[in-house]
Coordinates of C-alpha atoms and ligand atoms in Angstrom, one line a residue:
M1 CA -2.8 32.2 -55.8
E2 CA -3.8 35.7 -54.7
V3 CA -1.4 37.7 -52.6
R4 CA -4.0 39.3 -50.2
T5 CA -3.7 41.9 -47.5
T6 CA -7.0 41.2 -45.8
Y7 CA -8.0 37.9 -44.2
D8 CA -11.0 36.9 -42.1
G9 CA -9.8 33.3 -41.8
L10 CA -6.7 31.4 -40.8
F11 CA -5.1 28.6 -42.9
V12 CA -6.0 25.3 -41.2
D13 CA -6.3 21.8 -42.5
G14 CA -5.8 22.9 -46.1
G15 CA -8.4 25.6 -46.2
W16 CA -9.4 29.0 -44.8
R17 CA -11.1 28.7 -41.4
T18 CA -13.2 31.7 -40.4
S19 CA -12.0 32.9 -37.1
A20 CA -14.1 34.4 -34.3
G21 CA -11.0 36.3 -33.1
A22 CA -10.7 40.1 -33.1
T23 CA -9.7 41.8 -36.2
T24 CA -6.2 43.3 -36.0
A25 CA -4.8 45.9 -38.2
V26 CA -1.5 45.6 -40.1
V27 CA 0.3 48.9 -40.3
N28 CA 2.8 50.1 -42.8
P29 CA 5.7 51.4 -40.7
A30 CA 6.8 53.9 -43.3
T31 CA 3.5 55.7 -43.4
A32 CA 1.6 54.6 -40.2
A33 CA -1.3 53.7 -42.5
V34 CA -3.3 50.5 -42.2
V35 CA -2.5 48.2 -45.1
G36 CA -4.4 45.1 -44.1
T37 CA -6.3 43.2 -41.5
V38 CA -6.1 39.7 -40.1
P39 CA -7.9 37.8 -37.4
E40 CA -6.3 37.3 -34.0
G41 CA -6.2 33.5 -33.6
T42 CA -8.3 32.1 -30.7
A43 CA -7.7 29.0 -28.6
T44 CA -10.3 27.2 -30.8
D45 CA -8.4 28.2 -33.9
L46 CA -5.2 26.9 -32.5
D47 CA -6.9 23.7 -31.3
A48 CA -8.2 23.1 -34.9
A49 CA -4.7 23.6 -36.3
V50 CA -3.2 21.2 -33.8
V51 CA -5.8 18.6 -34.5
A52 CA -5.2 19.0 -38.3
A53 CA -1.5 18.8 -38.0
R54 CA -1.7 15.8 -35.7
R55 CA -4.0 14.0 -38.1
A56 CA -1.8 14.8 -41.1
Y57 CA 1.3 13.4 -39.2
D58 CA -0.4 10.4 -37.5
E59 CA -2.6 9.3 -40.4
G60 CA -1.9 11.4 -43.5
P61 CA 0.4 10.6 -46.4
W62 CA 3.0 13.3 -45.7
P63 CA 5.5 11.5 -43.4
R64 CA 5.2 8.3 -45.3
M65 CA 5.5 9.7 -48.8
P66 CA 8.6 9.0 -50.7
Q67 CA 11.1 11.7 -50.2
A68 CA 11.1 12.5 -54.0
E69 CA 7.4 13.1 -54.0
R70 CA 7.6 15.4 -50.9
G71 CA 10.4 17.2 -52.5
R72 CA 8.4 17.7 -55.7
L73 CA 5.5 19.3 -53.8
L74 CA 7.8 21.5 -51.8
R75 CA 9.6 22.7 -54.9
R76 CA 6.2 23.5 -56.4
F77 CA 5.4 25.5 -53.3
V78 CA 8.5 27.7 -53.9
E79 CA 7.6 28.0 -57.6
V80 CA 4.1 29.3 -56.6
L81 CA 5.7 32.0 -54.4
D82 CA 8.3 32.8 -57.0
A83 CA 5.6 33.3 -59.6
H84 CA 4.1 36.1 -57.4
R85 CA 7.3 38.0 -56.6
T86 CA 6.0 41.4 -57.6
E87 CA 2.9 41.4 -55.4
L88 CA 4.8 39.6 -52.6
A89 CA 7.5 42.3 -52.7
R90 CA 4.9 45.0 -52.3
V91 CA 3.4 43.3 -49.3
I92 CA 6.7 42.6 -47.7
T93 CA 7.8 46.3 -48.0
A94 CA 4.4 47.6 -46.9
E95 CA 4.3 45.3 -43.9
S96 CA 7.8 45.2 -42.6
G97 CA 9.5 48.3 -44.1
A98 CA 12.1 46.3 -46.0
L99 CA 14.0 48.0 -48.8
P100 CA 13.6 46.4 -52.3
W101 CA 17.2 45.1 -52.4
L102 CA 16.6 43.4 -49.0
V103 CA 13.4 41.9 -50.3
E104 CA 15.3 40.5 -53.3
S105 CA 18.4 39.4 -51.5
T106 CA 17.1 38.2 -48.2
H107 CA 13.4 37.2 -48.5
F108 CA 13.6 35.8 -52.1
G109 CA 17.3 35.0 -52.6
L110 CA 18.1 33.6 -49.2
G111 CA 14.5 32.5 -48.3
F112 CA 13.9 30.5 -51.4
G113 CA 17.5 29.4 -51.4
R114 CA 17.5 28.1 -47.9
F115 CA 14.1 26.4 -48.3
S116 CA 15.3 24.6 -51.5
H117 CA 18.6 23.7 -49.9
A118 CA 16.8 22.0 -47.0
V119 CA 14.7 20.0 -49.5
D120 CA 17.9 19.0 -51.4
L121 CA 19.6 18.0 -48.1
A122 CA 16.7 15.9 -47.0
A123 CA 16.8 14.0 -50.3
G124 CA 20.5 13.1 -49.7
E125 CA 22.0 10.2 -47.8
L126 CA 21.0 11.0 -44.2
D127 CA 20.5 7.4 -43.2
S128 CA 23.2 4.7 -43.0
V129 CA 23.8 1.1 -42.3
T130 CA 26.9 -0.2 -40.4
P131 CA 28.8 -3.1 -41.9
L132 CA 27.5 -6.5 -40.8
K133 CA 29.2 -7.9 -37.7
V134 CA 29.3 -11.2 -35.9
G135 CA 27.9 -10.8 -32.4
A136 CA 27.4 -13.1 -29.4
G137 CA 26.6 -16.7 -30.4
S138 CA 28.1 -16.1 -33.8
V139 CA 25.0 -14.3 -35.0
L140 CA 25.5 -12.0 -38.0
G141 CA 23.8 -8.6 -37.8
G142 CA 24.0 -4.9 -38.3
T143 CA 22.5 -1.6 -37.3
A144 CA 20.7 0.9 -39.5
L145 CA 20.6 4.6 -38.5
V146 CA 17.5 6.3 -39.8
H147 CA 16.0 9.8 -39.2
E148 CA 12.3 10.0 -38.4
P149 CA 10.3 13.3 -38.6
L150 CA 9.7 14.5 -35.0
G151 CA 6.0 15.0 -35.5
V152 CA 3.9 18.2 -35.2
V153 CA 6.3 21.2 -35.0
G154 CA 5.4 24.7 -33.8
L155 CA 7.2 27.4 -35.6
I156 CA 7.2 30.9 -34.0
T157 CA 8.8 33.8 -35.9
P158 CA 9.6 37.5 -35.3
F159 CA 8.8 40.6 -37.3
N160 CA 12.0 41.6 -38.8
F161 CA 12.5 39.3 -41.8
P162 CA 9.2 37.4 -41.8
L163 CA 9.1 35.7 -45.2
F164 CA 12.8 34.7 -45.0
L165 CA 12.4 33.4 -41.4
N166 CA 9.1 31.6 -42.1
L167 CA 10.7 29.8 -45.0
S168 CA 13.9 29.0 -43.1
K169 CA 11.9 27.0 -40.6
L170 CA 9.3 25.5 -43.0
G171 CA 11.9 24.1 -45.5
P172 CA 13.7 21.7 -43.1
A173 CA 10.6 20.9 -41.0
L174 CA 8.4 19.9 -44.0
A175 CA 11.2 18.4 -46.1
L176 CA 11.8 15.7 -43.4
G177 CA 8.1 14.8 -43.2
N178 CA 7.0 16.8 -40.1
T179 CA 3.7 18.7 -40.1
A180 CA 3.7 22.3 -39.0
I181 CA 1.8 25.1 -37.3
L182 CA 3.4 28.5 -38.1
K183 CA 2.7 31.4 -35.8
P184 CA 4.1 34.6 -37.4
S185 CA 4.6 37.9 -35.6
P186 CA 1.4 39.9 -35.0
L187 CA 3.3 42.8 -36.6
T188 CA 3.9 40.9 -39.9
P189 CA 1.2 38.3 -40.3
L190 CA 0.6 38.7 -44.0
E191 CA 3.9 37.0 -44.9
G192 CA 2.7 34.0 -42.9
L193 CA -0.8 33.7 -44.2
V194 CA 0.3 34.0 -47.8
L195 CA 2.2 30.7 -47.3
G196 CA -1.2 29.0 -46.7
A197 CA -2.4 30.1 -50.1
A198 CA 0.8 28.9 -51.7
A199 CA 0.5 25.5 -49.9
A200 CA -3.0 25.1 -51.2
E201 CA -2.0 25.9 -54.7
A202 CA 1.0 23.7 -54.6
G203 CA -1.1 20.8 -53.5
L204 CA 0.4 20.1 -50.0
P205 CA -1.9 17.6 -48.3
P206 CA -4.4 19.1 -45.7
G207 CA -2.9 19.7 -42.3
V208 CA 0.7 19.7 -43.4
L209 CA 1.0 23.5 -43.0
N210 CA -1.3 25.5 -40.8
V211 CA -0.9 29.2 -40.1
V212 CA -2.4 30.8 -37.0
T213 CA -1.8 34.5 -36.4
G214 CA -1.9 36.2 -33.0
G215 CA 0.4 37.4 -30.2
P216 CA 2.0 35.9 -27.1
E217 CA -1.1 33.9 -26.0
V218 CA -1.2 32.0 -29.2
G219 CA 2.5 31.4 -29.0
E220 CA 2.2 30.2 -25.4
R221 CA -0.6 27.8 -26.2
L222 CA 1.4 26.3 -29.0
V223 CA 4.4 25.8 -26.8
T224 CA 2.5 24.2 -23.9
D225 CA 0.2 22.0 -26.0
P226 CA 1.2 18.4 -25.3
R227 CA 0.1 17.4 -28.8
V228 CA 2.9 19.5 -30.3
D229 CA 6.2 17.6 -30.4
M230 CA 8.8 20.4 -30.9
I231 CA 9.2 24.1 -31.0
S232 CA 11.5 26.1 -33.3
F233 CA 11.5 29.8 -32.1
T234 CA 13.2 32.9 -33.5
G235 CA 12.8 36.1 -31.5
S236 CA 14.2 38.0 -28.5
D237 CA 16.2 36.4 -25.7
R238 CA 13.5 37.3 -23.2
T239 CA 10.8 35.5 -25.1
G240 CA 13.2 32.7 -25.8
S241 CA 13.7 32.0 -22.2
A242 CA 9.9 32.1 -21.6
V243 CA 9.4 29.6 -24.4
M244 CA 12.1 27.3 -22.9
R245 CA 10.5 27.5 -19.5
A246 CA 7.0 26.8 -20.9
A247 CA 8.3 23.9 -23.0
A248 CA 9.9 22.2 -19.9
D249 CA 6.7 20.8 -18.5
S250 CA 6.1 18.6 -21.5
L251 CA 9.9 18.1 -22.0
K252 CA 9.5 19.4 -25.5
P253 CA 12.7 20.0 -27.5
V254 CA 13.2 23.6 -28.4
V255 CA 15.4 25.4 -30.9
L256 CA 15.9 29.0 -30.1
E257 CA 17.4 31.6 -32.5
L258 CA 17.7 34.7 -30.4
G259 CA 19.2 38.2 -30.3
G260 CA 22.7 39.5 -30.5
K261 CA 25.0 42.4 -29.7
S262 CA 27.8 41.5 -32.1
A263 CA 31.2 43.1 -32.2
L264 CA 33.2 44.3 -35.1
V265 CA 36.9 44.5 -34.2
V266 CA 38.8 47.1 -36.2
R267 CA 42.6 46.5 -35.9
E268 CA 45.2 49.3 -36.1
D269 CA 46.3 48.2 -39.6
A270 CA 42.7 48.4 -41.0
D271 CA 41.7 50.8 -43.7
V272 CA 39.4 53.1 -41.8
Q273 CA 37.1 53.9 -44.7
H274 CA 36.6 50.2 -45.5
A275 CA 36.0 49.4 -41.8
A276 CA 33.4 52.3 -41.6
D277 CA 31.7 51.0 -44.8
I278 CA 31.3 47.5 -43.2
A279 CA 30.2 49.0 -39.8
F280 CA 27.7 51.4 -41.2
A281 CA 26.2 49.0 -43.7
S282 CA 25.7 46.5 -40.8
F283 CA 24.2 48.5 -38.0
T284 CA 21.8 50.4 -40.3
L285 CA 20.7 47.4 -42.3
H286 CA 16.9 47.2 -42.1
A287 CA 17.1 50.2 -39.7
G288 CA 19.2 48.1 -37.3
Q289 CA 16.5 45.4 -37.0
G290 CA 18.6 42.3 -37.6
C291 CA 19.9 39.7 -35.2
V292 CA 23.4 39.4 -36.6
L293 CA 24.2 43.0 -37.1
L294 CA 27.4 44.5 -35.8
T295 CA 26.4 47.0 -33.3
R296 CA 29.5 47.2 -31.0
H297 CA 32.4 48.7 -32.9
V298 CA 35.6 47.7 -31.1
V299 CA 38.1 50.0 -32.7
H300 CA 41.9 50.5 -32.1
R301 CA 42.3 53.7 -30.2
A302 CA 44.6 55.2 -32.9
L303 CA 41.7 55.0 -35.4
V304 CA 38.8 56.0 -33.2
D305 CA 38.6 59.7 -34.3
D306 CA 38.8 58.9 -38.0
F307 CA 36.3 56.1 -37.6
L308 CA 33.8 58.3 -35.8
D309 CA 34.1 60.9 -38.6
A310 CA 33.7 58.3 -41.2
L311 CA 30.5 57.0 -39.6
A312 CA 29.1 60.5 -39.1
T313 CA 29.7 61.3 -42.8
R314 CA 27.8 58.1 -43.8
A315 CA 25.0 58.9 -41.4
E316 CA 24.7 62.4 -42.9
A317 CA 24.4 60.9 -46.4
A318 CA 21.7 58.3 -45.5
V319 CA 18.4 58.8 -47.3
I320 CA 15.9 57.9 -44.7
G321 CA 12.3 57.3 -45.9
D322 CA 9.7 55.1 -47.3
P323 CA 11.4 52.0 -48.8
A324 CA 8.8 52.2 -51.6
E325 CA 10.3 55.5 -52.8
P326 CA 13.3 55.2 -55.1
G327 CA 16.6 56.3 -53.6
T328 CA 15.8 55.5 -50.0
T329 CA 18.8 53.9 -48.3
M330 CA 17.3 53.3 -44.9
G331 CA 13.7 52.6 -44.0
P332 CA 11.6 52.7 -40.8
L333 CA 11.5 50.8 -37.5
V334 CA 8.6 48.4 -37.3
S335 CA 6.4 50.3 -34.9
E336 CA 6.1 53.4 -32.7
A337 CA 6.9 51.1 -29.7
Q338 CA 10.2 50.1 -31.3
R339 CA 11.1 53.7 -32.1
R340 CA 10.4 54.7 -28.4
R341 CA 12.6 51.8 -27.3
V342 CA 15.4 53.1 -29.5
A343 CA 15.0 56.7 -28.2
D344 CA 15.0 55.4 -24.6
Y345 CA 18.3 53.6 -25.2
V346 CA 19.9 56.7 -26.7
R347 CA 18.8 58.7 -23.6
I348 CA 20.2 55.9 -21.4
G349 CA 23.5 56.0 -23.4
A350 CA 23.8 59.8 -22.7
E351 CA 23.1 59.2 -19.0
E352 CA 25.8 56.6 -19.0
G353 CA 28.3 59.2 -20.1
G354 CA 28.1 58.6 -23.8
E355 CA 28.6 61.3 -26.5
V356 CA 26.0 61.0 -29.3
V357 CA 28.3 61.5 -32.3
C358 CA 25.5 61.6 -34.9
G359 CA 21.8 61.0 -35.0
G360 CA 20.1 60.7 -31.7
K361 CA 16.7 61.7 -32.9
P362 CA 13.7 60.6 -34.9
V363 CA 12.9 61.8 -38.4
D364 CA 10.1 64.4 -38.6
R365 CA 7.7 62.6 -40.9
D366 CA 4.9 60.1 -40.7
G367 CA 6.1 56.6 -39.9
F368 CA 8.5 55.3 -37.4
F369 CA 11.9 56.6 -38.5
Y370 CA 15.0 57.1 -36.4
R371 CA 18.3 58.5 -37.6
P372 CA 21.5 56.4 -37.6
T373 CA 23.1 57.0 -34.2
V374 CA 26.6 56.5 -33.0
I375 CA 27.5 56.6 -29.3
H376 CA 31.0 57.0 -28.1
G377 CA 32.6 57.2 -24.6
V378 CA 30.6 54.7 -22.6
S379 CA 32.2 51.8 -20.7
P380 CA 31.9 48.3 -22.4
K381 CA 29.8 47.4 -19.4
A382 CA 27.2 50.2 -20.1
R383 CA 23.7 49.1 -20.9
V384 CA 23.9 50.5 -24.4
A385 CA 27.0 48.4 -24.9
Q386 CA 25.4 45.2 -23.5
E387 CA 21.7 45.1 -24.4
E388 CA 20.2 44.5 -27.8
I389 CA 18.6 47.8 -29.0
F390 CA 17.3 46.6 -32.3
G391 CA 17.5 49.9 -34.0
P392 CA 20.1 51.9 -36.0
V393 CA 22.4 52.5 -33.0
A394 CA 26.1 51.6 -32.7
V395 CA 28.4 52.0 -29.8
V396 CA 32.2 52.6 -30.4
L397 CA 34.5 51.1 -27.9
P398 CA 38.3 51.8 -28.1
F399 CA 41.0 49.2 -27.4
D400 CA 44.9 49.1 -27.3
S401 CA 45.8 45.5 -27.9
D402 CA 44.4 42.4 -29.7
D403 CA 43.9 40.7 -26.3
Q404 CA 41.9 43.7 -25.1
A405 CA 39.8 43.7 -28.3
V406 CA 38.9 40.0 -27.8
A407 CA 38.1 40.6 -24.1
I408 CA 35.8 43.5 -25.0
A409 CA 34.2 41.6 -27.8
N410 CA 33.6 38.5 -25.6
D411 CA 32.2 40.6 -22.7
S412 CA 28.6 40.0 -23.7
R413 CA 25.7 37.7 -22.7
F414 CA 25.2 37.2 -26.5
G415 CA 27.4 35.4 -29.0
L416 CA 25.7 35.4 -32.4
S417 CA 28.0 37.0 -35.0
G418 CA 31.1 39.1 -35.2
G419 CA 33.5 40.7 -37.6
V420 CA 37.2 41.6 -37.9
V421 CA 38.8 44.1 -40.2
S422 CA 42.6 44.0 -40.6
A423 CA 45.3 44.1 -43.3
D424 CA 46.7 41.0 -41.7
T425 CA 44.3 38.2 -42.5
G426 CA 46.4 35.8 -40.3
K427 CA 45.8 38.0 -37.3
A428 CA 42.2 38.5 -38.2
W429 CA 41.8 34.7 -38.4
E430 CA 43.4 34.3 -34.9
I431 CA 40.9 36.8 -33.5
A432 CA 38.0 35.2 -35.3
R433 CA 38.9 31.9 -33.6
R434 CA 38.9 33.5 -30.2
L435 CA 35.5 35.2 -30.6
R436 CA 32.8 33.4 -28.7
T437 CA 30.2 33.7 -31.4
G438 CA 28.4 31.5 -33.9
S439 CA 29.8 33.3 -37.0
V440 CA 32.5 35.8 -37.9
R441 CA 33.1 37.8 -41.0
I442 CA 36.6 38.8 -41.9
N443 CA 37.1 42.0 -43.9
G444 CA 33.4 42.1 -44.9
G445 CA 33.3 38.4 -46.1
G446 CA 30.0 36.6 -46.2
T447 CA 28.2 38.9 -48.7
A448 CA 27.6 35.8 -50.8
P449 CA 26.1 33.6 -48.0
D450 CA 26.9 29.9 -47.9
L451 CA 23.6 28.0 -47.8
A452 CA 25.3 25.1 -46.0
A453 CA 26.5 27.3 -43.1
P454 CA 24.3 27.0 -40.0
I455 CA 23.3 29.9 -37.8
T456 CA 24.1 29.2 -34.2
G457 CA 24.4 31.3 -31.1
W458 CA 26.4 31.1 -27.9
G459 CA 25.1 32.2 -24.5
A460 CA 21.8 34.2 -24.7
S461 CA 21.9 34.1 -28.6
G462 CA 20.3 30.7 -28.8
V463 CA 20.1 27.0 -28.4
G464 CA 20.5 24.7 -31.4
A465 CA 21.0 25.6 -35.0
E466 CA 19.1 26.8 -38.1
H467 CA 20.1 26.1 -41.7
G468 CA 22.5 23.6 -43.3
L469 CA 22.6 20.0 -42.3
T470 CA 22.9 20.8 -38.6
G471 CA 19.7 22.9 -38.8
L472 CA 17.9 20.3 -40.8
L473 CA 18.6 17.5 -38.3
E474 CA 17.0 19.6 -35.5
F475 CA 13.7 18.5 -37.0
A476 CA 14.6 14.8 -37.0
Q477 CA 14.6 12.0 -34.5
P478 CA 17.6 9.7 -35.1
K479 CA 16.7 6.1 -34.6
S480 CA 18.8 3.0 -34.7
I481 CA 17.4 -0.3 -35.9
A482 CA 19.5 -3.3 -35.1
F483 CA 18.8 -6.4 -37.3
R484 CA 19.8 -10.0 -37.5
A485 CA 21.1 -11.1 -40.9
G486 CA 19.7 -14.4 -41.9
Ligands
LIG501 P1 9.7 38.7 -29.8 O1 10.5 37.8 -29.0 O2 9.0 39.8 -29.2 O3 8.6 37.8 -30.6 C1 8.9 36.7 -31.4 C2 7.7 35.8 -31.6 O4 7.4 35.2 -30.4 C3 6.4 36.6 -32.1 O5 5.7 35.8 -33.0 C4 5.7 36.8 -30.8 O6 4.3 36.9 -31.0 C5 6.0 35.4 -30.1 N1 5.8 35.4 -28.6 C6 5.8 36.5 -27.8 N2 5.7 36.0 -26.5 C7 5.6 34.7 -26.5 C8 5.4 33.7 -25.6 N3 5.4 34.0 -24.3 N4 5.4 32.4 -26.0 C9 5.5 32.1 -27.3 N5 5.6 33.0 -28.3 C10 5.7 34.3 -27.9 O7 10.7 39.1 -31.0 P2 10.5 40.3 -32.1 O8 10.5 41.6 -31.4 O9 9.4 39.9 -33.0 O10 11.8 40.1 -32.9 C11 13.1 40.7 -32.7 C12 14.0 39.7 -32.0 O11 14.2 38.5 -32.8 C13 15.4 40.3 -31.8 O12 15.8 39.9 -30.5 C14 16.2 39.6 -32.8 O13 17.6 39.5 -32.5 C15 15.6 38.2 -32.9 N6 16.0 37.5 -34.1 C16 16.8 36.5 -34.1 C17 17.2 35.8 -35.3 C18 18.2 34.7 -35.3 O14 18.3 33.9 -36.2 N7 19.0 34.5 -34.2 C19 16.7 36.2 -36.5 C20 15.8 37.3 -36.5 C21 15.4 37.9 -35.3

C-alpha cells in the first residue's frame, strides 16, 4: 500500500474510480501550504458507491461470510495500516495538525484498539436461544435471538481526529457484516482515502468499503439516499440536527456523536496545581478541537484566583507551533475559518463582561494558531459559557456549594463529558453521579481508556452510542426467530 497525498479517484467497488469532480486542495494548518489534492465527489460518484455497497451487501459474500473469516480480513486491514505507521503519521500531522503523541495515542493506539475490539466483540456470543418451552397445544418450542447486519451504512466524520473516528465507525460496522460508504471531512480527506488502499491490500471484497470525499452536498445525498439503511454521524450539533431531519423522510436510523461544552468541577479541597494541570491539558488538547474536552471550569470561589494564576502560567509556557517541530506542545486550529470563529468568540466573551486572563490573540506566524485563552467573570448563561467554541478557550465559573457546582455544570444544552477534582473521592463520586453527561473523569482518571466504555451524549451531545458493545449493536438489527421443536 502506498500512503498518498494526491488522488484523482475515489475508492469505489474495490478500486479507484476516476472522478469528474473538482480538485480540492488539502492544506497543512501549521503552514497554510497545500500538501495534497483530492477530488470533490459528485452525485455520480456517490451513486456508484451506493450501487457497489448495495451489491456487496445484497449479493456479495461479506454479510454471509463466517464471522471468523470476516474477522481475519479486518485484522489484516489493521495490520496493513500498522505496517505504514511512519508515513501515515506524517500525513495525519500534515493534514490535521495533530502532535506526534496524539497520533500515537489517539489515532493509532485508540483507533486500532477500538477497531480490533469491535472485531473481537462481534466474534463473541451476541446471539442466544431461550430454553425450550411448552406452548399452546402442548407444542414444544423456543426462540432464538440473532443480530443481522443492518445493510449499507453511511459513515460521516469530522475533521478533528479523522483516522481515529473513521476507524471507530468502520470497526463495528464492518465486523457485523454491513457494507459501508465513508464520507470524511473535506478538510481531512486523506485519512479516509488511505483506508481504501488498505482495504484493497487486505483483500476486503469489492464494495464492502467505499470512500467518497466531498462536503455537505455529498453528506446530504448519502443521508437522503433510500438505498442507504443507516447513518452514523460525528460532527457538530447543528449538522447533526440537519442529518436527523434529512433522515426522517426515509425513517433511517441515525447515530449522532455531537459536540460538547463539558464542565470540570474543582472542589474547595482540591489541589489547585493538580486541577490546573487537568484543566489546561484538556482545553488545549489538539488546540481545543476535541468533543469531550473540559472547557467550562467550575471552580470553588476560594480557589479561583490561584486557579487563574496557575492556568496563565501554563499558557505562558506553552510552545505553540508546527507539530512536526520537536518541542511543540500545542499545534494549530484546522483552518483560518476556525481561527476566526475562535477570535469572534473571544470578542463576544469580552462584550459579555469577561476578563481575558491570558491569550486572547492569534500567534504571529504562518498557519492557523491561536493562544490558549482563559475567560473569567462571565455569567454561566453567557454565550462563551454555553456554546461550543472548538478552540483553546476555557471559561472559569465560580461556585460556593456542591449543589451550585452541579447546577452550573448541568446548565448546558450539551452533556458529553465532565470532570471532578476533589481530595474526597466519595464527594467526587456523588457529583459525578449527578452530572448529566455521558462520561465523567474523577481526579484526572481515564488516561488509560477502557475500550469497552461507550461514548454517549445527553441533550445536544448526541443520539445513540459509539464504542463498546452498546456502540457495536447500533449497527445490528436484532431479530427473533421462534421455532417449533420436533
Ligand atoms: P461538521 O458538523 O461541520 O461536519 C462533520 C461532517 O459532516 C463533515 O464530513 C461534513 O462535510 C459533513 N456535513 C456537513 N453538512 C452536512 C449535511 N448537511 N449533511 C450531511 N453531512 C454534512 O463538524 P466538524 O466541524 O467537521 O467537526 C467538529 C464537530 O465534531 C464538533 O462539534 C465536535 O464536538 C464534533 N465531534 C464529536 C465527537 C463525538 O464523539 N461526540 C467526536 C469528534 C468531533
